[in-house]
Amino acid sequence: MFTETVDSGSSITTGSVSEPHALLLLRRACNRGYAIEPQRTGGAVIRWRRIDPATRARVVRSITLTPRVPADPSDYDLANLRVIASVPAVRLVDSERYTMPVIAAGSYEIPPSQADRLLAQGFLLNGDNEHLRLTLSARLSLVAAKHQRMESSDRTTAWCSCGLAAHAKNAEQADARQAAHLAAVGADFVQSLDAAFTAAATSV
């Protein structure tokens, strides 16, 4: 579940949307060429430009999707999510080492305290009473963490944690190149969501 905040320029409205509807909004934005910026906290910002009828100027409009469950993933949380994303089956199971259930991701075992953190932040969902799956929030958080802007004294270069170093004539152009990079990342992310995840998300 997400909180949807729509900034139309003249007004700001909020409402609640489900995971399937949030996925629909992202796909629609991708198809229309809108910029999608995943957030480490599990949400996303969709931005697009349009002509203001009154001023004829190009203005920015946006939709912000914020998870209803607060999320602030640590680097350890993200490492666990990457492991979960890399295996075909993930389950919450009893363990001989602990009194509480653990997450079994292939041969990797996530202890109860870490499992509770992931579940509490809305990163995992019990899809069929046996297997766990990553939620849309978890996937957005992972891609955002991979593409964090790196602060630098050189304001004429856009640095990204993925290794991108885009040089520009000035700080404004560097910001534009960083924004274009993130928009491309967002589009690639939406297009990469496979049919299995889409089917699981829309069956909620």
PDB file of C-alpha atoms in Angstrom:
ATOM      1  CA  MET A   1       0.000   0.000   0.000  1.00  0.00           C
ATOM      2  CA  PHE A   2       1.244   3.462  -0.928  1.00  0.00           C
ATOM      3  CA  THR A   3       0.282   7.058  -0.300  1.00  0.00           C
ATOM      4  CA  GLU A   4      -0.079   8.801  -3.653  1.00  0.00           C
ATOM      5  CA  THR A   5       0.660  12.533  -3.720  1.00  0.00           C
ATOM      6  CA  VAL A   6      -0.277  14.293  -6.961  1.00  0.00           C
ATOM      7  CA  ASP A   7       1.187  17.755  -7.573  1.00  0.00           C
ATOM      8  CA  SER A   8      -0.763  19.336 -10.418  1.00  0.00           C
ATOM      9  CA  GLY A   9       0.851  22.734  -9.988  1.00  0.00           C
ATOM     10  CA  SER A  10      -2.299  24.462  -8.791  1.00  0.00           C
ATOM     11  CA  SER A  11      -3.088  21.879  -6.109  1.00  0.00           C
ATOM     12  CA  ILE A  12      -1.705  18.904  -4.214  1.00  0.00           C
ATOM     13  CA  THR A  13      -3.924  15.899  -3.526  1.00  0.00           C
ATOM     14  CA  THR A  14      -3.229  12.684  -1.637  1.00  0.00           C
ATOM     15  CA  GLY A  15      -4.815   9.261  -1.530  1.00  0.00           C
ATOM     16  CA  SER A  16      -4.069   5.588  -0.993  1.00  0.00           C
ATOM     17  CA  VAL A  17      -3.178   3.154  -3.754  1.00  0.00           C
ATOM     18  CA  SER A  18      -2.521  -0.585  -3.672  1.00  0.00           C
ATOM     19  CA  GLU A  19       0.636  -2.291  -4.895  1.00  0.00           C
ATOM     20  CA  PRO A  20      -1.087  -3.349  -8.163  1.00  0.00           C
ATOM     21  CA  HIS A  21      -2.261   0.217  -8.806  1.00  0.00           C
ATOM     22  CA  ALA A  22       1.199   1.624  -8.028  1.00  0.00           C
ATOM     23  CA  LEU A  23       2.655  -0.848 -10.516  1.00  0.00           C
ATOM     24  CA  LEU A  24       0.073   0.278 -13.086  1.00  0.00           C
ATOM     25  CA  LEU A  25       1.041   3.926 -12.529  1.00  0.00           C
ATOM     26  CA  LEU A  26       4.724   3.106 -13.052  1.00  0.00           C
ATOM     27  CA  ARG A  27       4.033   1.148 -16.235  1.00  0.00           C
ATOM     28  CA  ARG A  28       1.820   3.923 -17.590  1.00  0.00           C
ATOM     29  CA  ALA A  29       4.484   6.520 -16.780  1.00  0.00           C
ATOM     30  CA  CYS A  30       7.133   4.404 -18.509  1.00  0.00           C
ATOM     31  CA  ASN A  31       4.988   4.015 -21.620  1.00  0.00           C
ATOM     32  CA  ARG A  32       4.437   7.778 -21.768  1.00  0.00           C
ATOM     33  CA  GLY A  33       8.135   8.562 -21.364  1.00  0.00           C
ATOM     34  CA  TYR A  34       7.776  10.183 -17.940  1.00  0.00           C
ATOM     35  CA  ALA A  35      10.794  10.269 -15.615  1.00  0.00           C
ATOM     36  CA  ILE A  36      10.631   7.669 -12.827  1.00  0.00           C
ATOM     37  CA  GLU A  37      12.985   8.065  -9.869  1.00  0.00           C
ATOM     38  CA  PRO A  38      13.022   5.116  -7.416  1.00  0.00           C
ATOM     39  CA  GLN A  39      13.577   6.012  -3.761  1.00  0.00           C
ATOM     40  CA  ARG A  40      15.712   4.086  -1.268  1.00  0.00           C
ATOM     41  CA  THR A  41      12.790   4.242   1.173  1.00  0.00           C
ATOM     42  CA  GLY A  42      10.773   2.058  -1.201  1.00  0.00           C
ATOM     43  CA  GLY A  43       8.778   4.648  -3.100  1.00  0.00           C
ATOM     44  CA  ALA A  44       9.114   6.487  -6.391  1.00  0.00           C
ATOM     45  CA  VAL A  45       8.650   9.932  -7.887  1.00  0.00           C
ATOM     46  CA  ILE A  46       7.125  10.270 -11.362  1.00  0.00           C
ATOM     47  CA  ARG A  47       7.736  13.580 -13.137  1.00  0.00           C
ATOM     48  CA  TRP A  48       6.680  14.971 -16.473  1.00  0.00           C
ATOM     49  CA  ARG A  49       6.491  18.331 -18.211  1.00  0.00           C
ATOM     50  CA  ARG A  50       3.444  19.899 -19.779  1.00  0.00           C
ATOM     51  CA  ILE A  51       2.439  23.257 -21.228  1.00  0.00           C
ATOM     52  CA  ASP A  52       0.608  25.470 -18.747  1.00  0.00           C
ATOM     53  CA  PRO A  53      -2.514  26.725 -20.595  1.00  0.00           C
ATOM     54  CA  ALA A  54      -2.417  30.086 -18.825  1.00  0.00           C
ATOM     55  CA  THR A  55       1.257  30.994 -19.233  1.00  0.00           C
ATOM     56  CA  ARG A  56       2.241  28.692 -22.150  1.00  0.00           C
ATOM     57  CA  ALA A  57       5.343  27.839 -20.130  1.00  0.00           C
ATOM     58  CA  ARG A  58       6.615  24.286 -19.650  1.00  0.00           C
ATOM     59  CA  VAL A  59       5.968  23.214 -16.072  1.00  0.00           C
ATOM     60  CA  VAL A  60       6.804  20.103 -14.069  1.00  0.00           C
ATOM     61  CA  ARG A  61       4.053  17.899 -12.638  1.00  0.00           C
ATOM     62  CA  SER A  62       4.612  14.924 -10.368  1.00  0.00           C
ATOM     63  CA  ILE A  63       3.185  11.875  -8.633  1.00  0.00           C
ATOM     64  CA  THR A  64       4.979  10.671  -5.509  1.00  0.00           C
ATOM     65  CA  LEU A  65       4.412   7.135  -4.229  1.00  0.00           C
ATOM     66  CA  THR A  66       5.346   6.720  -0.567  1.00  0.00           C
ATOM     67  CA  PRO A  67       5.046   3.356   1.221  1.00  0.00           C
ATOM     68  CA  ARG A  68       2.410   3.426   3.965  1.00  0.00           C
ATOM     69  CA  VAL A  69       4.764   1.284   6.062  1.00  0.00           C
ATOM     70  CA  PRO A  70       7.802   3.429   6.985  1.00  0.00           C
ATOM     71  CA  ALA A  71      11.004   2.023   5.512  1.00  0.00           C
ATOM     72  CA  ASP A  72      14.587   3.002   6.246  1.00  0.00           C
ATOM     73  CA  PRO A  73      16.699   0.080   5.021  1.00  0.00           C
ATOM     74  CA  SER A  74      20.198  -0.330   6.381  1.00  0.00           C
ATOM     75  CA  ASP A  75      23.018  -1.573   4.172  1.00  0.00           C
ATOM     76  CA  TYR A  76      22.594  -4.956   5.882  1.00  0.00           C
ATOM     77  CA  ASP A  77      18.873  -4.971   5.006  1.00  0.00           C
ATOM     78  CA  LEU A  78      19.727  -4.251   1.382  1.00  0.00           C
ATOM     79  CA  ALA A  79      22.338  -7.015   1.331  1.00  0.00           C
ATOM     80  CA  ASN A  80      19.705  -9.465   2.583  1.00  0.00           C
ATOM     81  CA  LEU A  81      17.234  -8.248  -0.041  1.00  0.00           C
ATOM     82  CA  ARG A  82      19.826  -8.795  -2.773  1.00  0.00           C
ATOM     83  CA  VAL A  83      20.295 -12.377  -1.621  1.00  0.00           C
ATOM     84  CA  ILE A  84      16.525 -12.908  -1.631  1.00  0.00           C
ATOM     85  CA  ALA A  85      16.277 -11.429  -5.126  1.00  0.00           C
ATOM     86  CA  SER A  86      18.941 -13.827  -6.396  1.00  0.00           C
ATOM     87  CA  VAL A  87      17.206 -17.111  -5.509  1.00  0.00           C
ATOM     88  CA  PRO A  88      14.053 -18.659  -7.006  1.00  0.00           C
ATOM     89  CA  ALA A  89      12.340 -19.633  -3.736  1.00  0.00           C
ATOM     90  CA  VAL A  90      12.261 -17.942  -0.337  1.00  0.00           C
ATOM     91  CA  ARG A  91      10.445 -19.290   2.702  1.00  0.00           C
ATOM     92  CA  LEU A  92       9.842 -18.456   6.343  1.00  0.00           C
ATOM     93  CA  VAL A  93      10.795 -21.659   8.193  1.00  0.00           C
ATOM     94  CA  ASP A  94      11.569 -23.009  11.648  1.00  0.00           C
ATOM     95  CA  SER A  95      15.226 -23.307  12.558  1.00  0.00           C
ATOM     96  CA  GLU A  96      17.180 -25.513  14.910  1.00  0.00           C
ATOM     97  CA  ARG A  97      19.404 -22.559  15.784  1.00  0.00           C
ATOM     98  CA  TYR A  98      16.654 -20.144  16.811  1.00  0.00           C
ATOM     99  CA  THR A  99      13.343 -20.283  18.628  1.00  0.00           C
ATOM    100  CA  MET A 100      11.761 -17.960  16.057  1.00  0.00           C
ATOM    101  CA  PRO A 101      11.365 -18.599  12.298  1.00  0.00           C
ATOM    102  CA  VAL A 102      14.116 -17.592   9.887  1.00  0.00           C
ATOM    103  CA  ILE A 103      14.063 -16.710   6.208  1.00  0.00           C
ATOM    104  CA  ALA A 104      15.536 -19.477   4.074  1.00  0.00           C
ATOM    105  CA  ALA A 105      16.855 -18.079   0.780  1.00  0.00           C
ATOM    106  CA  GLY A 106      18.520 -20.972  -0.963  1.00  0.00           C
ATOM    107  CA  SER A 107      21.368 -22.082   1.307  1.00  0.00           C
ATOM    108  CA  TYR A 108      21.415 -18.679   3.014  1.00  0.00           C
ATOM    109  CA  GLU A 109      19.609 -18.172   6.313  1.00  0.00           C
ATOM    110  CA  ILE A 110      18.433 -14.772   7.527  1.00  0.00           C
ATOM    111  CA  PRO A 111      18.140 -14.707  11.348  1.00  0.00           C
ATOM    112  CA  PRO A 112      14.843 -13.805  13.082  1.00  0.00           C
ATOM    113  CA  SER A 113      15.837 -10.247  14.014  1.00  0.00           C
ATOM    114  CA  GLN A 114      16.793  -9.415  10.428  1.00  0.00           C
ATOM    115  CA  ALA A 115      13.777 -11.276   9.057  1.00  0.00           C
ATOM    116  CA  ASP A 116      11.510  -9.225  11.328  1.00  0.00           C
ATOM    117  CA  ARG A 117      13.102  -5.982  10.077  1.00  0.00           C
ATOM    118  CA  LEU A 118      12.448  -6.874   6.446  1.00  0.00           C
ATOM    119  CA  LEU A 119       8.867  -7.916   7.134  1.00  0.00           C
ATOM    120  CA  ALA A 120       8.164  -4.871   9.335  1.00  0.00           C
ATOM    121  CA  GLN A 121       9.376  -2.504   6.605  1.00  0.00           C
ATOM    122  CA  GLY A 122       7.032  -4.042   4.063  1.00  0.00           C
ATOM    123  CA  PHE A 123       9.787  -5.492   1.895  1.00  0.00           C
ATOM    124  CA  LEU A 124       8.440  -9.045   1.924  1.00  0.00           C
ATOM    125  CA  LEU A 125       5.004 -10.493   1.401  1.00  0.00           C
ATOM    126  CA  ASN A 126       3.739 -13.997   2.097  1.00  0.00           C
ATOM    127  CA  GLY A 127       2.297 -14.788  -1.294  1.00  0.00           C
ATOM    128  CA  ASP A 128       0.901 -18.299  -0.944  1.00  0.00           C
ATOM    129  CA  ASN A 129       1.173 -19.139   2.771  1.00  0.00           C
ATOM    130  CA  GLU A 130       4.548 -20.754   2.130  1.00  0.00           C
ATOM    131  CA  HIS A 131       6.766 -18.655  -0.123  1.00  0.00           C
ATOM    132  CA  LEU A 132       7.824 -15.061   0.449  1.00  0.00           C
ATOM    133  CA  ARG A 133       8.324 -12.564  -2.359  1.00  0.00           C
ATOM    134  CA  LEU A 134       9.890  -9.148  -2.641  1.00  0.00           C
ATOM    135  CA  THR A 135       7.341  -6.357  -2.759  1.00  0.00           C
ATOM    136  CA  LEU A 136       7.393  -3.460  -5.205  1.00  0.00           C
ATOM    137  CA  SER A 137       8.795  -1.320  -2.366  1.00  0.00           C
ATOM    138  CA  ALA A 138      11.722  -3.699  -1.905  1.00  0.00           C
ATOM    139  CA  ARG A 139      12.523  -3.679  -5.614  1.00  0.00           C
ATOM    140  CA  LEU A 140      12.359   0.119  -5.777  1.00  0.00           C
ATOM    141  CA  SER A 141      14.608   0.377  -2.733  1.00  0.00           C
ATOM    142  CA  LEU A 142      17.192  -1.959  -4.271  1.00  0.00           C
ATOM    143  CA  VAL A 143      17.445  -0.101  -7.560  1.00  0.00           C
ATOM    144  CA  ALA A 144      17.581   3.270  -5.790  1.00  0.00           C
ATOM    145  CA  ALA A 145      20.403   2.070  -3.522  1.00  0.00           C
ATOM    146  CA  LYS A 146      22.372   0.982  -6.576  1.00  0.00           C
ATOM    147  CA  HIS A 147      22.055   4.440  -8.131  1.00  0.00           C
ATOM    148  CA  GLN A 148      22.642   6.949  -5.346  1.00  0.00           C
ATOM    149  CA  ARG A 149      24.001  10.342  -6.223  1.00  0.00           C
ATOM    150  CA  MET A 150      27.519  10.811  -4.886  1.00  0.00           C
ATOM    151  CA  GLU A 151      28.247  14.236  -3.454  1.00  0.00           C
ATOM    152  CA  SER A 152      31.413  15.875  -4.699  1.00  0.00           C
ATOM    153  CA  SER A 153      33.108  19.255  -4.651  1.00  0.00           C
ATOM    154  CA  ASP A 154      33.213  19.011  -8.443  1.00  0.00           C
ATOM    155  CA  ARG A 155      29.749  20.337  -9.274  1.00  0.00           C
ATOM    156  CA  THR A 156      30.368  19.972 -13.023  1.00  0.00           C
ATOM    157  CA  THR A 157      30.334  16.172 -12.842  1.00  0.00           C
ATOM    158  CA  ALA A 158      27.364  13.938 -12.040  1.00  0.00           C
ATOM    159  CA  TRP A 159      28.597  11.011  -9.948  1.00  0.00           C
ATOM    160  CA  CYS A 160      26.468   7.924  -9.330  1.00  0.00           C
ATOM    161  CA  SER A 161      27.219   4.976  -7.046  1.00  0.00           C
ATOM    162  CA  CYS A 162      26.804   2.669 -10.070  1.00  0.00           C
ATOM    163  CA  GLY A 163      30.039   4.107 -11.472  1.00  0.00           C
ATOM    164  CA  LEU A 164      28.636   6.800 -13.748  1.00  0.00           C
ATOM    165  CA  ALA A 165      30.729   9.952 -14.046  1.00  0.00           C
ATOM    166  CA  ALA A 166      29.084  12.340 -16.512  1.00  0.00           C
ATOM    167  CA  HIS A 167      31.026  15.542 -17.103  1.00  0.00           C
ATOM    168  CA  ALA A 168      29.257  18.777 -18.038  1.00  0.00           C
ATOM    169  CA  LYS A 169      29.997  22.447 -18.661  1.00  0.00           C
ATOM    170  CA  ASN A 170      28.341  23.625 -15.447  1.00  0.00           C
ATOM    171  CA  ALA A 171      26.439  22.458 -12.358  1.00  0.00           C
ATOM    172  CA  GLU A 172      23.059  22.896 -14.037  1.00  0.00           C
ATOM    173  CA  GLN A 173      24.000  20.602 -16.911  1.00  0.00           C
ATOM    174  CA  ALA A 174      25.467  18.097 -14.445  1.00  0.00           C
ATOM    175  CA  ASP A 175      22.165  18.036 -12.556  1.00  0.00           C
ATOM    176  CA  ALA A 176      20.320  17.514 -15.842  1.00  0.00           C
ATOM    177  CA  ARG A 177      22.591  14.586 -16.770  1.00  0.00           C
ATOM    178  CA  GLN A 178      22.081  13.020 -13.343  1.00  0.00           C
ATOM    179  CA  ALA A 179      18.307  13.407 -13.708  1.00  0.00           C
ATOM    180  CA  ALA A 180      18.433  11.852 -17.193  1.00  0.00           C
ATOM    181  CA  HIS A 181      20.468   8.943 -15.849  1.00  0.00           C
ATOM    182  CA  LEU A 182      17.986   8.295 -13.042  1.00  0.00           C
ATOM    183  CA  ALA A 183      15.076   8.521 -15.489  1.00  0.00           C
ATOM    184  CA  ALA A 184      16.741   5.905 -17.695  1.00  0.00           C
ATOM    185  CA  VAL A 185      17.337   3.701 -14.647  1.00  0.00           C
ATOM    186  CA  GLY A 186      13.681   4.053 -13.652  1.00  0.00           C
ATOM    187  CA  ALA A 187      12.475   3.108 -17.125  1.00  0.00           C
ATOM    188  CA  ASP A 188      14.812   0.102 -17.252  1.00  0.00           C
ATOM    189  CA  PHE A 189      13.566  -1.004 -13.844  1.00  0.00           C
ATOM    190  CA  VAL A 190       9.901  -0.947 -14.854  1.00  0.00           C
ATOM    191  CA  GLN A 191      10.625  -2.732 -18.128  1.00  0.00           C
ATOM    192  CA  SER A 192      12.671  -5.388 -16.303  1.00  0.00           C
ATOM    193  CA  LEU A 193       9.831  -6.489 -14.011  1.00  0.00           C
ATOM    194  CA  ASP A 194       9.060  -9.996 -15.152  1.00  0.00           C
ATOM    195  CA  ALA A 195       5.695 -11.608 -15.734  1.00  0.00           C
ATOM    196  CA  ALA A 196       5.972 -13.697 -12.571  1.00  0.00           C
ATOM    197  CA  PHE A 197       6.325 -10.632 -10.360  1.00  0.00           C
ATOM    198  CA  THR A 198       3.554  -8.786 -12.196  1.00  0.00           C
ATOM    199  CA  ALA A 199       1.225 -11.764 -11.787  1.00  0.00           C
ATOM    200  CA  ALA A 200       2.063 -12.060  -8.085  1.00  0.00           C
ATOM    201  CA  ALA A 201       1.595  -8.331  -7.451  1.00  0.00           C
ATOM    202  CA  THR A 202      -1.694  -8.059  -9.318  1.00  0.00           C
ATOM    203  CA  SER A 203      -3.125 -11.099  -7.555  1.00  0.00           C
ATOM    204  CA  VAL A 204      -3.002  -9.343  -4.173  1.00  0.00           C
TER     205      VAL A 204
END
